[in-house]
């Protein structure tokens, strides 16, 4: 007998399982061979591996249905789980949006229209720019695509990089050696990978340089073949730095450049490479620009209001 843990922390358990677990009882009736235990933001399932995989796939369809329609009734569950139902099966759009099955059953997927557009664009183009404000999932979605490509053996390594530009802090006064000074700048990339890969596997990949996280300056002079490379915080590159990164592209490579043009930390006399790229690289086949906005923000509901308030000052 096997067991799996499925993370549903993106949802309120009451929305999925219903009052007094009424929906959960309906779900259990469809899977008599599986023991299902609900605990806070997780469910634990016990049974044969094939049955667990079937449950996980169908349970994902229930979660996606709730995301699309904002409700999940016992009727919805019956229509979605019963293939012999006479009624229409309302398979929600985006059922194939799951990019990675992360740690503890966490389903990582494109959750908004523009995030899906980013995924689709990356499938069609080898270089994509994802531009939008904080919290829109630019980096997280890009990292998930990179992990998926690695798991599917579409590429041999992942390169994640950022410019080490100070946002009001002085790098020289931070304690420690160069790595210790730079690691805080790389932490969001570590955090994203930590959701998607088991800790030991992530450490192994980093040790074997299958996954590399490094400041942008470390990319100079390299050719990145068979790699999925992501440049994060690209608004803080100069045009020459961004050109340097883009020209690292080798054979069988995918590049995604992410950034927020409303949060540029460069000195006022320097041009942002990301701003510059929108003019220079527009309309080139194989290159696409995807724009995300406040409707894509999936952090705390106040984040979109904060961004809107600051935008109104300009």
PDB file of C-alpha atoms in Angstrom:
ATOM      1  CA  UNK A   1       0.000   0.000   0.000  1.00  0.00           C
ATOM      2  CA  UNK A   2       1.213   3.495  -0.868  1.00  0.00           C
ATOM      3  CA  UNK A   3       0.371   6.911   0.479  1.00  0.00           C
ATOM      4  CA  UNK A   4       0.438  10.439  -0.873  1.00  0.00           C
ATOM      5  CA  UNK A   5       0.086  13.876   0.686  1.00  0.00           C
ATOM      6  CA  UNK A   6      -1.772  16.495  -1.362  1.00  0.00           C
ATOM      7  CA  UNK A   7      -1.379  20.162  -0.523  1.00  0.00           C
ATOM      8  CA  UNK A   8      -4.525  22.312  -0.864  1.00  0.00           C
ATOM      9  CA  UNK A   9      -3.244  25.378   0.991  1.00  0.00           C
ATOM     10  CA  UNK A  10      -4.282  27.596  -1.947  1.00  0.00           C
ATOM     11  CA  UNK A  11      -7.905  26.822  -1.096  1.00  0.00           C
ATOM     12  CA  UNK A  12     -10.096  27.032   1.982  1.00  0.00           C
ATOM     13  CA  UNK A  13     -10.960  23.446   2.994  1.00  0.00           C
ATOM     14  CA  UNK A  14     -14.628  24.424   3.449  1.00  0.00           C
ATOM     15  CA  UNK A  15     -14.809  25.472  -0.225  1.00  0.00           C
ATOM     16  CA  UNK A  16     -13.584  22.079  -1.389  1.00  0.00           C
ATOM     17  CA  UNK A  17     -14.965  19.661   1.194  1.00  0.00           C
ATOM     18  CA  UNK A  18     -18.218  21.492   1.938  1.00  0.00           C
ATOM     19  CA  UNK A  19     -20.039  22.036   5.199  1.00  0.00           C
ATOM     20  CA  UNK A  20     -19.562  19.097   7.571  1.00  0.00           C
ATOM     21  CA  UNK A  21     -17.383  17.476   4.874  1.00  0.00           C
ATOM     22  CA  UNK A  22     -20.413  16.745   2.676  1.00  0.00           C
ATOM     23  CA  UNK A  23     -18.372  17.067  -0.514  1.00  0.00           C
ATOM     24  CA  UNK A  24     -15.623  14.913   0.941  1.00  0.00           C
ATOM     25  CA  UNK A  25     -18.110  12.109   1.590  1.00  0.00           C
ATOM     26  CA  UNK A  26     -19.238  12.272  -2.053  1.00  0.00           C
ATOM     27  CA  UNK A  27     -15.626  12.112  -3.197  1.00  0.00           C
ATOM     28  CA  UNK A  28     -14.976   9.112  -0.940  1.00  0.00           C
ATOM     29  CA  UNK A  29     -17.906   7.283  -2.521  1.00  0.00           C
ATOM     30  CA  UNK A  30     -16.226   7.556  -5.913  1.00  0.00           C
ATOM     31  CA  UNK A  31     -12.981   6.053  -4.586  1.00  0.00           C
ATOM     32  CA  UNK A  32     -13.949   3.074  -2.387  1.00  0.00           C
ATOM     33  CA  UNK A  33     -10.477   1.519  -2.701  1.00  0.00           C
ATOM     34  CA  UNK A  34      -8.754   4.579  -1.232  1.00  0.00           C
ATOM     35  CA  UNK A  35      -8.636   5.836   2.322  1.00  0.00           C
ATOM     36  CA  UNK A  36      -8.891   9.654   2.349  1.00  0.00           C
ATOM     37  CA  UNK A  37      -7.969  11.662   5.431  1.00  0.00           C
ATOM     38  CA  UNK A  38      -8.424  15.456   5.578  1.00  0.00           C
ATOM     39  CA  UNK A  39      -6.170  17.491   7.862  1.00  0.00           C
ATOM     40  CA  UNK A  40      -6.154  21.289   7.654  1.00  0.00           C
ATOM     41  CA  UNK A  41      -4.572  22.270   4.318  1.00  0.00           C
ATOM     42  CA  UNK A  42      -3.600  18.731   3.342  1.00  0.00           C
ATOM     43  CA  UNK A  43      -5.281  15.492   2.474  1.00  0.00           C
ATOM     44  CA  UNK A  44      -3.550  12.161   2.883  1.00  0.00           C
ATOM     45  CA  UNK A  45      -4.561   9.257   0.665  1.00  0.00           C
ATOM     46  CA  UNK A  46      -3.742   5.569   1.107  1.00  0.00           C
ATOM     47  CA  UNK A  47      -4.091   2.802  -1.469  1.00  0.00           C
ATOM     48  CA  UNK A  48      -2.536   1.152  -4.496  1.00  0.00           C
ATOM     49  CA  UNK A  49      -0.237   3.429  -6.500  1.00  0.00           C
ATOM     50  CA  UNK A  50      -2.385   3.285  -9.659  1.00  0.00           C
ATOM     51  CA  UNK A  51      -5.505   4.207  -7.668  1.00  0.00           C
ATOM     52  CA  UNK A  52      -3.696   7.106  -5.984  1.00  0.00           C
ATOM     53  CA  UNK A  53      -2.536   8.482  -9.319  1.00  0.00           C
ATOM     54  CA  UNK A  54      -6.086   8.253 -10.669  1.00  0.00           C
ATOM     55  CA  UNK A  55      -7.422  10.028  -7.585  1.00  0.00           C
ATOM     56  CA  UNK A  56      -4.783  12.782  -7.817  1.00  0.00           C
ATOM     57  CA  UNK A  57      -5.621  13.443 -11.462  1.00  0.00           C
ATOM     58  CA  UNK A  58      -9.377  13.603 -10.840  1.00  0.00           C
ATOM     59  CA  UNK A  59      -9.035  15.590  -7.614  1.00  0.00           C
ATOM     60  CA  UNK A  60      -7.012  18.159  -9.586  1.00  0.00           C
ATOM     61  CA  UNK A  61      -9.992  18.560 -11.913  1.00  0.00           C
ATOM     62  CA  UNK A  62     -12.162  19.414  -8.891  1.00  0.00           C
ATOM     63  CA  UNK A  63      -9.705  22.071  -7.726  1.00  0.00           C
ATOM     64  CA  UNK A  64      -9.485  23.556 -11.206  1.00  0.00           C
ATOM     65  CA  UNK A  65     -13.285  23.597 -11.435  1.00  0.00           C
ATOM     66  CA  UNK A  66     -13.469  25.596  -8.203  1.00  0.00           C
ATOM     67  CA  UNK A  67     -10.791  28.005  -9.458  1.00  0.00           C
ATOM     68  CA  UNK A  68     -12.792  28.653 -12.612  1.00  0.00           C
ATOM     69  CA  UNK A  69     -16.341  28.815 -11.242  1.00  0.00           C
ATOM     70  CA  UNK A  70     -15.766  29.774  -7.604  1.00  0.00           C
ATOM     71  CA  UNK A  71     -17.910  26.921  -6.311  1.00  0.00           C
ATOM     72  CA  UNK A  72     -17.892  23.143  -6.028  1.00  0.00           C
ATOM     73  CA  UNK A  73     -21.201  21.412  -5.361  1.00  0.00           C
ATOM     74  CA  UNK A  74     -22.047  17.737  -4.930  1.00  0.00           C
ATOM     75  CA  UNK A  75     -23.585  17.861  -8.417  1.00  0.00           C
ATOM     76  CA  UNK A  76     -20.361  19.290  -9.843  1.00  0.00           C
ATOM     77  CA  UNK A  77     -18.374  16.495  -8.203  1.00  0.00           C
ATOM     78  CA  UNK A  78     -20.696  13.867  -9.673  1.00  0.00           C
ATOM     79  CA  UNK A  79     -20.453  15.315 -13.164  1.00  0.00           C
ATOM     80  CA  UNK A  80     -16.667  15.605 -12.998  1.00  0.00           C
ATOM     81  CA  UNK A  81     -15.928  12.225 -11.447  1.00  0.00           C
ATOM     82  CA  UNK A  82     -18.579  10.016 -13.038  1.00  0.00           C
ATOM     83  CA  UNK A  83     -17.666   9.220 -16.657  1.00  0.00           C
ATOM     84  CA  UNK A  84     -21.045   7.473 -17.141  1.00  0.00           C
ATOM     85  CA  UNK A  85     -23.058  10.506 -16.114  1.00  0.00           C
ATOM     86  CA  UNK A  86     -25.792  11.560 -18.537  1.00  0.00           C
ATOM     87  CA  UNK A  87     -25.061  15.185 -17.839  1.00  0.00           C
ATOM     88  CA  UNK A  88     -22.295  17.244 -19.431  1.00  0.00           C
ATOM     89  CA  UNK A  89     -18.887  16.803 -17.844  1.00  0.00           C
ATOM     90  CA  UNK A  90     -17.731  20.324 -17.123  1.00  0.00           C
ATOM     91  CA  UNK A  91     -14.038  19.754 -17.524  1.00  0.00           C
ATOM     92  CA  UNK A  92     -12.600  23.145 -16.628  1.00  0.00           C
ATOM     93  CA  UNK A  93     -10.312  25.042 -18.899  1.00  0.00           C
ATOM     94  CA  UNK A  94      -6.724  24.781 -17.834  1.00  0.00           C
ATOM     95  CA  UNK A  95      -6.855  21.163 -16.668  1.00  0.00           C
ATOM     96  CA  UNK A  96      -3.474  20.735 -18.344  1.00  0.00           C
ATOM     97  CA  UNK A  97      -2.081  23.858 -16.678  1.00  0.00           C
ATOM     98  CA  UNK A  98      -0.275  21.836 -14.015  1.00  0.00           C
ATOM     99  CA  UNK A  99       3.397  22.441 -14.719  1.00  0.00           C
ATOM    100  CA  UNK A 100       5.021  20.569 -11.851  1.00  0.00           C
ATOM    101  CA  UNK A 101       3.917  18.274  -9.050  1.00  0.00           C
ATOM    102  CA  UNK A 102       5.860  19.908  -6.249  1.00  0.00           C
ATOM    103  CA  UNK A 103       6.695  18.870  -2.708  1.00  0.00           C
ATOM    104  CA  UNK A 104       3.951  17.415  -0.508  1.00  0.00           C
ATOM    105  CA  UNK A 105       1.552  17.129  -3.444  1.00  0.00           C
ATOM    106  CA  UNK A 106       1.646  20.851  -4.231  1.00  0.00           C
ATOM    107  CA  UNK A 107       0.257  21.400  -7.729  1.00  0.00           C
ATOM    108  CA  UNK A 108       2.161  24.175  -9.456  1.00  0.00           C
ATOM    109  CA  UNK A 109       0.396  25.564 -12.467  1.00  0.00           C
ATOM    110  CA  UNK A 110      -0.334  28.653 -14.498  1.00  0.00           C
ATOM    111  CA  UNK A 111      -3.114  30.205 -12.459  1.00  0.00           C
ATOM    112  CA  UNK A 112      -4.096  33.284 -14.474  1.00  0.00           C
ATOM    113  CA  UNK A 113      -4.762  34.070 -18.130  1.00  0.00           C
ATOM    114  CA  UNK A 114      -1.465  35.916 -18.571  1.00  0.00           C
ATOM    115  CA  UNK A 115       0.507  33.204 -16.789  1.00  0.00           C
ATOM    116  CA  UNK A 116      -0.991  30.709 -19.251  1.00  0.00           C
ATOM    117  CA  UNK A 117      -0.048  33.090 -22.047  1.00  0.00           C
ATOM    118  CA  UNK A 118       3.538  33.047 -20.745  1.00  0.00           C
ATOM    119  CA  UNK A 119       3.585  29.251 -20.799  1.00  0.00           C
ATOM    120  CA  UNK A 120       2.137  29.106 -24.306  1.00  0.00           C
ATOM    121  CA  UNK A 121       4.557  31.734 -25.572  1.00  0.00           C
ATOM    122  CA  UNK A 122       7.557  29.860 -24.189  1.00  0.00           C
ATOM    123  CA  UNK A 123       6.433  26.722 -26.019  1.00  0.00           C
ATOM    124  CA  UNK A 124       6.404  28.660 -29.297  1.00  0.00           C
ATOM    125  CA  UNK A 125       9.403  30.968 -28.802  1.00  0.00           C
ATOM    126  CA  UNK A 126      12.968  30.399 -27.592  1.00  0.00           C
ATOM    127  CA  UNK A 127      13.173  33.847 -25.985  1.00  0.00           C
ATOM    128  CA  UNK A 128      10.309  35.367 -23.996  1.00  0.00           C
ATOM    129  CA  UNK A 129      10.192  38.546 -21.923  1.00  0.00           C
ATOM    130  CA  UNK A 130       7.701  38.487 -19.024  1.00  0.00           C
ATOM    131  CA  UNK A 131       7.050  42.001 -17.767  1.00  0.00           C
ATOM    132  CA  UNK A 132       4.763  42.916 -14.895  1.00  0.00           C
ATOM    133  CA  UNK A 133       4.524  44.142 -11.298  1.00  0.00           C
ATOM    134  CA  UNK A 134       5.440  42.267  -8.145  1.00  0.00           C
ATOM    135  CA  UNK A 135       3.364  39.245  -7.239  1.00  0.00           C
ATOM    136  CA  UNK A 136       2.172  38.352 -10.741  1.00  0.00           C
ATOM    137  CA  UNK A 137       4.040  35.037 -10.763  1.00  0.00           C
ATOM    138  CA  UNK A 138       6.510  35.875 -13.518  1.00  0.00           C
ATOM    139  CA  UNK A 139       9.531  34.235 -11.933  1.00  0.00           C
ATOM    140  CA  UNK A 140       7.620  31.418 -10.251  1.00  0.00           C
ATOM    141  CA  UNK A 141       5.927  30.381 -13.500  1.00  0.00           C
ATOM    142  CA  UNK A 142       9.214  30.610 -15.409  1.00  0.00           C
ATOM    143  CA  UNK A 143      11.026  28.453 -12.829  1.00  0.00           C
ATOM    144  CA  UNK A 144       8.190  25.894 -12.955  1.00  0.00           C
ATOM    145  CA  UNK A 145       8.552  25.678 -16.738  1.00  0.00           C
ATOM    146  CA  UNK A 146      12.285  25.175 -16.358  1.00  0.00           C
ATOM    147  CA  UNK A 147      11.812  22.385 -13.799  1.00  0.00           C
ATOM    148  CA  UNK A 148       9.244  20.722 -16.033  1.00  0.00           C
ATOM    149  CA  UNK A 149      11.630  20.877 -18.998  1.00  0.00           C
ATOM    150  CA  UNK A 150      14.372  19.318 -16.866  1.00  0.00           C
ATOM    151  CA  UNK A 151      12.096  16.532 -15.620  1.00  0.00           C
ATOM    152  CA  UNK A 152      10.965  15.845 -19.187  1.00  0.00           C
ATOM    153  CA  UNK A 153      14.627  15.724 -20.312  1.00  0.00           C
ATOM    154  CA  UNK A 154      13.988  18.533 -22.813  1.00  0.00           C
ATOM    155  CA  UNK A 155      17.075  20.311 -21.472  1.00  0.00           C
ATOM    156  CA  UNK A 156      20.121  19.237 -19.482  1.00  0.00           C
ATOM    157  CA  UNK A 157      20.432  22.084 -17.000  1.00  0.00           C
ATOM    158  CA  UNK A 158      18.754  25.142 -15.531  1.00  0.00           C
ATOM    159  CA  UNK A 159      20.511  28.490 -15.217  1.00  0.00           C
ATOM    160  CA  UNK A 160      18.924  31.095 -12.925  1.00  0.00           C
ATOM    161  CA  UNK A 161      20.509  34.508 -12.680  1.00  0.00           C
ATOM    162  CA  UNK A 162      19.894  38.011 -11.365  1.00  0.00           C
ATOM    163  CA  UNK A 163      21.800  41.282 -11.399  1.00  0.00           C
ATOM    164  CA  UNK A 164      23.197  42.028  -7.926  1.00  0.00           C
ATOM    165  CA  UNK A 165      21.871  45.573  -7.867  1.00  0.00           C
ATOM    166  CA  UNK A 166      21.282  47.217  -4.516  1.00  0.00           C
ATOM    167  CA  UNK A 167      17.740  48.346  -3.764  1.00  0.00           C
ATOM    168  CA  UNK A 168      18.683  50.993  -1.226  1.00  0.00           C
ATOM    169  CA  UNK A 169      21.149  48.748   0.615  1.00  0.00           C
ATOM    170  CA  UNK A 170      24.915  48.809   0.372  1.00  0.00           C
ATOM    171  CA  UNK A 171      26.276  45.423  -0.715  1.00  0.00           C
ATOM    172  CA  UNK A 172      29.763  46.254   0.511  1.00  0.00           C
ATOM    173  CA  UNK A 173      28.601  46.572   4.105  1.00  0.00           C
ATOM    174  CA  UNK A 174      26.841  43.199   4.203  1.00  0.00           C
ATOM    175  CA  UNK A 175      28.708  40.638   6.318  1.00  0.00           C
ATOM    176  CA  UNK A 176      30.455  37.562   4.925  1.00  0.00           C
ATOM    177  CA  UNK A 177      32.356  36.513   1.822  1.00  0.00           C
ATOM    178  CA  UNK A 178      31.196  37.111  -1.759  1.00  0.00           C
ATOM    179  CA  UNK A 179      28.804  34.122  -1.786  1.00  0.00           C
ATOM    180  CA  UNK A 180      27.277  35.141   1.542  1.00  0.00           C
ATOM    181  CA  UNK A 181      26.840  38.699   0.264  1.00  0.00           C
ATOM    182  CA  UNK A 182      25.172  37.552  -2.941  1.00  0.00           C
ATOM    183  CA  UNK A 183      22.965  34.743  -1.630  1.00  0.00           C
ATOM    184  CA  UNK A 184      20.236  37.119  -0.342  1.00  0.00           C
ATOM    185  CA  UNK A 185      19.804  38.398  -3.911  1.00  0.00           C
ATOM    186  CA  UNK A 186      19.346  34.826  -5.137  1.00  0.00           C
ATOM    187  CA  UNK A 187      16.990  33.720  -2.334  1.00  0.00           C
ATOM    188  CA  UNK A 188      13.710  34.131  -4.277  1.00  0.00           C
ATOM    189  CA  UNK A 189      15.056  31.674  -6.842  1.00  0.00           C
ATOM    190  CA  UNK A 190      15.992  29.177  -4.130  1.00  0.00           C
ATOM    191  CA  UNK A 191      12.517  29.616  -2.617  1.00  0.00           C
ATOM    192  CA  UNK A 192      10.777  28.818  -5.913  1.00  0.00           C
ATOM    193  CA  UNK A 193      12.905  25.734  -6.511  1.00  0.00           C
ATOM    194  CA  UNK A 194      12.291  24.645  -2.915  1.00  0.00           C
ATOM    195  CA  UNK A 195       8.561  24.351  -3.647  1.00  0.00           C
ATOM    196  CA  UNK A 196       9.147  22.234  -6.732  1.00  0.00           C
ATOM    197  CA  UNK A 197      11.895  19.776  -5.858  1.00  0.00           C
ATOM    198  CA  UNK A 198      12.665  17.609  -2.816  1.00  0.00           C
ATOM    199  CA  UNK A 199      15.404  19.188  -0.725  1.00  0.00           C
ATOM    200  CA  UNK A 200      17.956  16.430  -1.280  1.00  0.00           C
ATOM    201  CA  UNK A 201      17.307  16.347  -5.031  1.00  0.00           C
ATOM    202  CA  UNK A 202      17.679  20.140  -5.234  1.00  0.00           C
ATOM    203  CA  UNK A 203      20.977  20.028  -3.325  1.00  0.00           C
ATOM    204  CA  UNK A 204      22.191  17.225  -5.594  1.00  0.00           C
ATOM    205  CA  UNK A 205      21.276  19.194  -8.722  1.00  0.00           C
ATOM    206  CA  UNK A 206      23.077  22.283  -7.409  1.00  0.00           C
ATOM    207  CA  UNK A 207      26.152  20.281  -6.422  1.00  0.00           C
ATOM    208  CA  UNK A 208      26.277  18.642  -9.858  1.00  0.00           C
ATOM    209  CA  UNK A 209      25.640  22.027 -11.526  1.00  0.00           C
ATOM    210  CA  UNK A 210      22.525  20.705 -13.204  1.00  0.00           C
ATOM    211  CA  UNK A 211      20.883  23.715 -11.565  1.00  0.00           C
ATOM    212  CA  UNK A 212      23.016  26.830 -11.289  1.00  0.00           C
ATOM    213  CA  UNK A 213      22.017  29.996  -9.469  1.00  0.00           C
ATOM    214  CA  UNK A 214      24.480  32.819  -9.997  1.00  0.00           C
ATOM    215  CA  UNK A 215      24.741  36.603 -10.358  1.00  0.00           C
ATOM    216  CA  UNK A 216      24.497  37.962 -13.883  1.00  0.00           C
ATOM    217  CA  UNK A 217      28.171  38.944 -13.980  1.00  0.00           C
ATOM    218  CA  UNK A 218      29.073  35.236 -13.786  1.00  0.00           C
ATOM    219  CA  UNK A 219      27.430  34.625 -17.186  1.00  0.00           C
ATOM    220  CA  UNK A 220      30.013  36.594 -19.159  1.00  0.00           C
ATOM    221  CA  UNK A 221      31.976  34.588 -21.723  1.00  0.00           C
ATOM    222  CA  UNK A 222      29.787  31.487 -21.498  1.00  0.00           C
ATOM    223  CA  UNK A 223      27.660  29.619 -24.036  1.00  0.00           C
ATOM    224  CA  UNK A 224      24.541  28.015 -22.590  1.00  0.00           C
ATOM    225  CA  UNK A 225      23.713  24.919 -24.632  1.00  0.00           C
ATOM    226  CA  UNK A 226      20.794  22.580 -23.840  1.00  0.00           C
ATOM    227  CA  UNK A 227      19.782  24.905 -21.024  1.00  0.00           C
ATOM    228  CA  UNK A 228      16.703  26.675 -19.720  1.00  0.00           C
ATOM    229  CA  UNK A 229      18.015  30.067 -18.600  1.00  0.00           C
ATOM    230  CA  UNK A 230      16.030  32.649 -16.642  1.00  0.00           C
ATOM    231  CA  UNK A 231      17.174  36.206 -16.040  1.00  0.00           C
ATOM    232  CA  UNK A 232      15.180  37.650 -13.162  1.00  0.00           C
ATOM    233  CA  UNK A 233      14.895  41.322 -12.135  1.00  0.00           C
ATOM    234  CA  UNK A 234      15.994  42.330 -15.629  1.00  0.00           C
ATOM    235  CA  UNK A 235      14.810  45.901 -15.091  1.00  0.00           C
ATOM    236  CA  UNK A 236      18.051  46.336 -13.142  1.00  0.00           C
ATOM    237  CA  UNK A 237      20.319  45.446 -16.047  1.00  0.00           C
ATOM    238  CA  UNK A 238      21.903  47.963 -18.383  1.00  0.00           C
ATOM    239  CA  UNK A 239      21.412  47.457 -22.145  1.00  0.00           C
ATOM    240  CA  UNK A 240      24.946  46.064 -22.462  1.00  0.00           C
ATOM    241  CA  UNK A 241      24.402  43.626 -19.578  1.00  0.00           C
ATOM    242  CA  UNK A 242      21.141  42.373 -21.041  1.00  0.00           C
ATOM    243  CA  UNK A 243      22.749  41.998 -24.471  1.00  0.00           C
ATOM    244  CA  UNK A 244      25.561  40.016 -22.853  1.00  0.00           C
ATOM    245  CA  UNK A 245      23.056  37.612 -21.282  1.00  0.00           C
ATOM    246  CA  UNK A 246      20.963  37.178 -24.418  1.00  0.00           C
ATOM    247  CA  UNK A 247      24.008  36.397 -26.528  1.00  0.00           C
ATOM    248  CA  UNK A 248      24.868  33.493 -24.196  1.00  0.00           C
ATOM    249  CA  UNK A 249      22.084  31.495 -25.887  1.00  0.00           C
ATOM    250  CA  UNK A 250      23.448  28.269 -27.310  1.00  0.00           C
ATOM    251  CA  UNK A 251      21.882  25.382 -29.193  1.00  0.00           C
ATOM    252  CA  UNK A 252      18.662  23.840 -27.859  1.00  0.00           C
ATOM    253  CA  UNK A 253      18.279  26.631 -25.297  1.00  0.00           C
ATOM    254  CA  UNK A 254      15.217  28.384 -23.882  1.00  0.00           C
ATOM    255  CA  UNK A 255      15.519  31.841 -22.337  1.00  0.00           C
ATOM    256  CA  UNK A 256      12.997  33.762 -20.237  1.00  0.00           C
ATOM    257  CA  UNK A 257      13.666  37.307 -19.051  1.00  0.00           C
ATOM    258  CA  UNK A 258      11.472  38.641 -16.240  1.00  0.00           C
ATOM    259  CA  UNK A 259      11.226  42.100 -14.744  1.00  0.00           C
ATOM    260  CA  UNK A 260       9.138  44.923 -13.343  1.00  0.00           C
ATOM    261  CA  UNK A 261       9.683  48.214 -15.141  1.00  0.00           C
ATOM    262  CA  UNK A 262       8.010  50.095 -12.272  1.00  0.00           C
ATOM    263  CA  UNK A 263      10.777  49.090  -9.819  1.00  0.00           C
ATOM    264  CA  UNK A 264      14.082  50.075 -11.393  1.00  0.00           C
ATOM    265  CA  UNK A 265      16.947  50.405  -8.892  1.00  0.00           C
ATOM    266  CA  UNK A 266      19.617  51.597 -11.330  1.00  0.00           C
ATOM    267  CA  UNK A 267      21.173  55.042 -10.928  1.00  0.00           C
ATOM    268  CA  UNK A 268      19.033  57.695 -12.594  1.00  0.00           C
ATOM    269  CA  UNK A 269      21.593  58.286 -15.335  1.00  0.00           C
ATOM    270  CA  UNK A 270      21.488  54.648 -16.493  1.00  0.00           C
ATOM    271  CA  UNK A 271      18.974  53.171 -18.936  1.00  0.00           C
ATOM    272  CA  UNK A 272      17.221  49.960 -18.005  1.00  0.00           C
ATOM    273  CA  UNK A 273      18.110  47.135 -20.348  1.00  0.00           C
ATOM    274  CA  UNK A 274      14.567  45.783 -20.038  1.00  0.00           C
ATOM    275  CA  UNK A 275      13.043  49.096 -21.107  1.00  0.00           C
ATOM    276  CA  UNK A 276      15.543  49.311 -23.959  1.00  0.00           C
ATOM    277  CA  UNK A 277      14.817  45.758 -25.143  1.00  0.00           C
ATOM    278  CA  UNK A 278      11.152  46.524 -25.806  1.00  0.00           C
ATOM    279  CA  UNK A 279      12.231  48.910 -28.553  1.00  0.00           C
ATOM    280  CA  UNK A 280      15.206  47.020 -29.949  1.00  0.00           C
ATOM    281  CA  UNK A 281      13.799  43.478 -30.000  1.00  0.00           C
ATOM    282  CA  UNK A 282      10.185  44.119 -30.935  1.00  0.00           C
ATOM    283  CA  UNK A 283       8.813  42.185 -33.925  1.00  0.00           C
ATOM    284  CA  UNK A 284      11.754  39.761 -34.170  1.00  0.00           C
ATOM    285  CA  UNK A 285      10.534  36.218 -34.976  1.00  0.00           C
ATOM    286  CA  UNK A 286      11.219  33.816 -32.121  1.00  0.00           C
ATOM    287  CA  UNK A 287      11.083  36.583 -29.506  1.00  0.00           C
ATOM    288  CA  UNK A 288       7.897  37.467 -27.651  1.00  0.00           C
ATOM    289  CA  UNK A 289       6.876  39.916 -24.941  1.00  0.00           C
ATOM    290  CA  UNK A 290       4.191  38.871 -22.448  1.00  0.00           C
ATOM    291  CA  UNK A 291       2.759  41.515 -20.133  1.00  0.00           C
ATOM    292  CA  UNK A 292       1.221  40.732 -16.765  1.00  0.00           C
ATOM    293  CA  UNK A 293      -0.785  43.205 -14.693  1.00  0.00           C
ATOM    294  CA  UNK A 294      -2.485  43.608 -11.332  1.00  0.00           C
ATOM    295  CA  UNK A 295      -5.184  41.094 -12.324  1.00  0.00           C
ATOM    296  CA  UNK A 296      -2.465  38.412 -12.225  1.00  0.00           C
ATOM    297  CA  UNK A 297      -1.362  39.172  -8.667  1.00  0.00           C
ATOM    298  CA  UNK A 298      -1.796  36.086  -6.499  1.00  0.00           C
ATOM    299  CA  UNK A 299      -0.226  37.347  -3.286  1.00  0.00           C
ATOM    300  CA  UNK A 300      -2.212  38.942  -0.467  1.00  0.00           C
ATOM    301  CA  UNK A 301      -5.189  40.928  -1.812  1.00  0.00           C
ATOM    302  CA  UNK A 302      -3.611  44.125  -0.457  1.00  0.00           C
ATOM    303  CA  UNK A 303      -0.646  43.811  -2.849  1.00  0.00           C
ATOM    304  CA  UNK A 304      -2.731  44.748  -5.893  1.00  0.00           C
ATOM    305  CA  UNK A 305      -4.194  47.702  -3.992  1.00  0.00           C
ATOM    306  CA  UNK A 306      -0.729  48.840  -2.938  1.00  0.00           C
ATOM    307  CA  UNK A 307       0.553  48.652  -6.519  1.00  0.00           C
ATOM    308  CA  UNK A 308      -2.472  50.555  -7.773  1.00  0.00           C
ATOM    309  CA  UNK A 309      -1.997  53.252  -5.109  1.00  0.00           C
ATOM    310  CA  UNK A 310       1.675  53.760  -5.965  1.00  0.00           C
ATOM    311  CA  UNK A 311       0.873  53.822  -9.702  1.00  0.00           C
ATOM    312  CA  UNK A 312      -1.536  56.671  -9.064  1.00  0.00           C
ATOM    313  CA  UNK A 313       1.310  58.811  -7.691  1.00  0.00           C
ATOM    314  CA  UNK A 314       3.111  58.898 -11.040  1.00  0.00           C
TER     315      UNK A 314
END
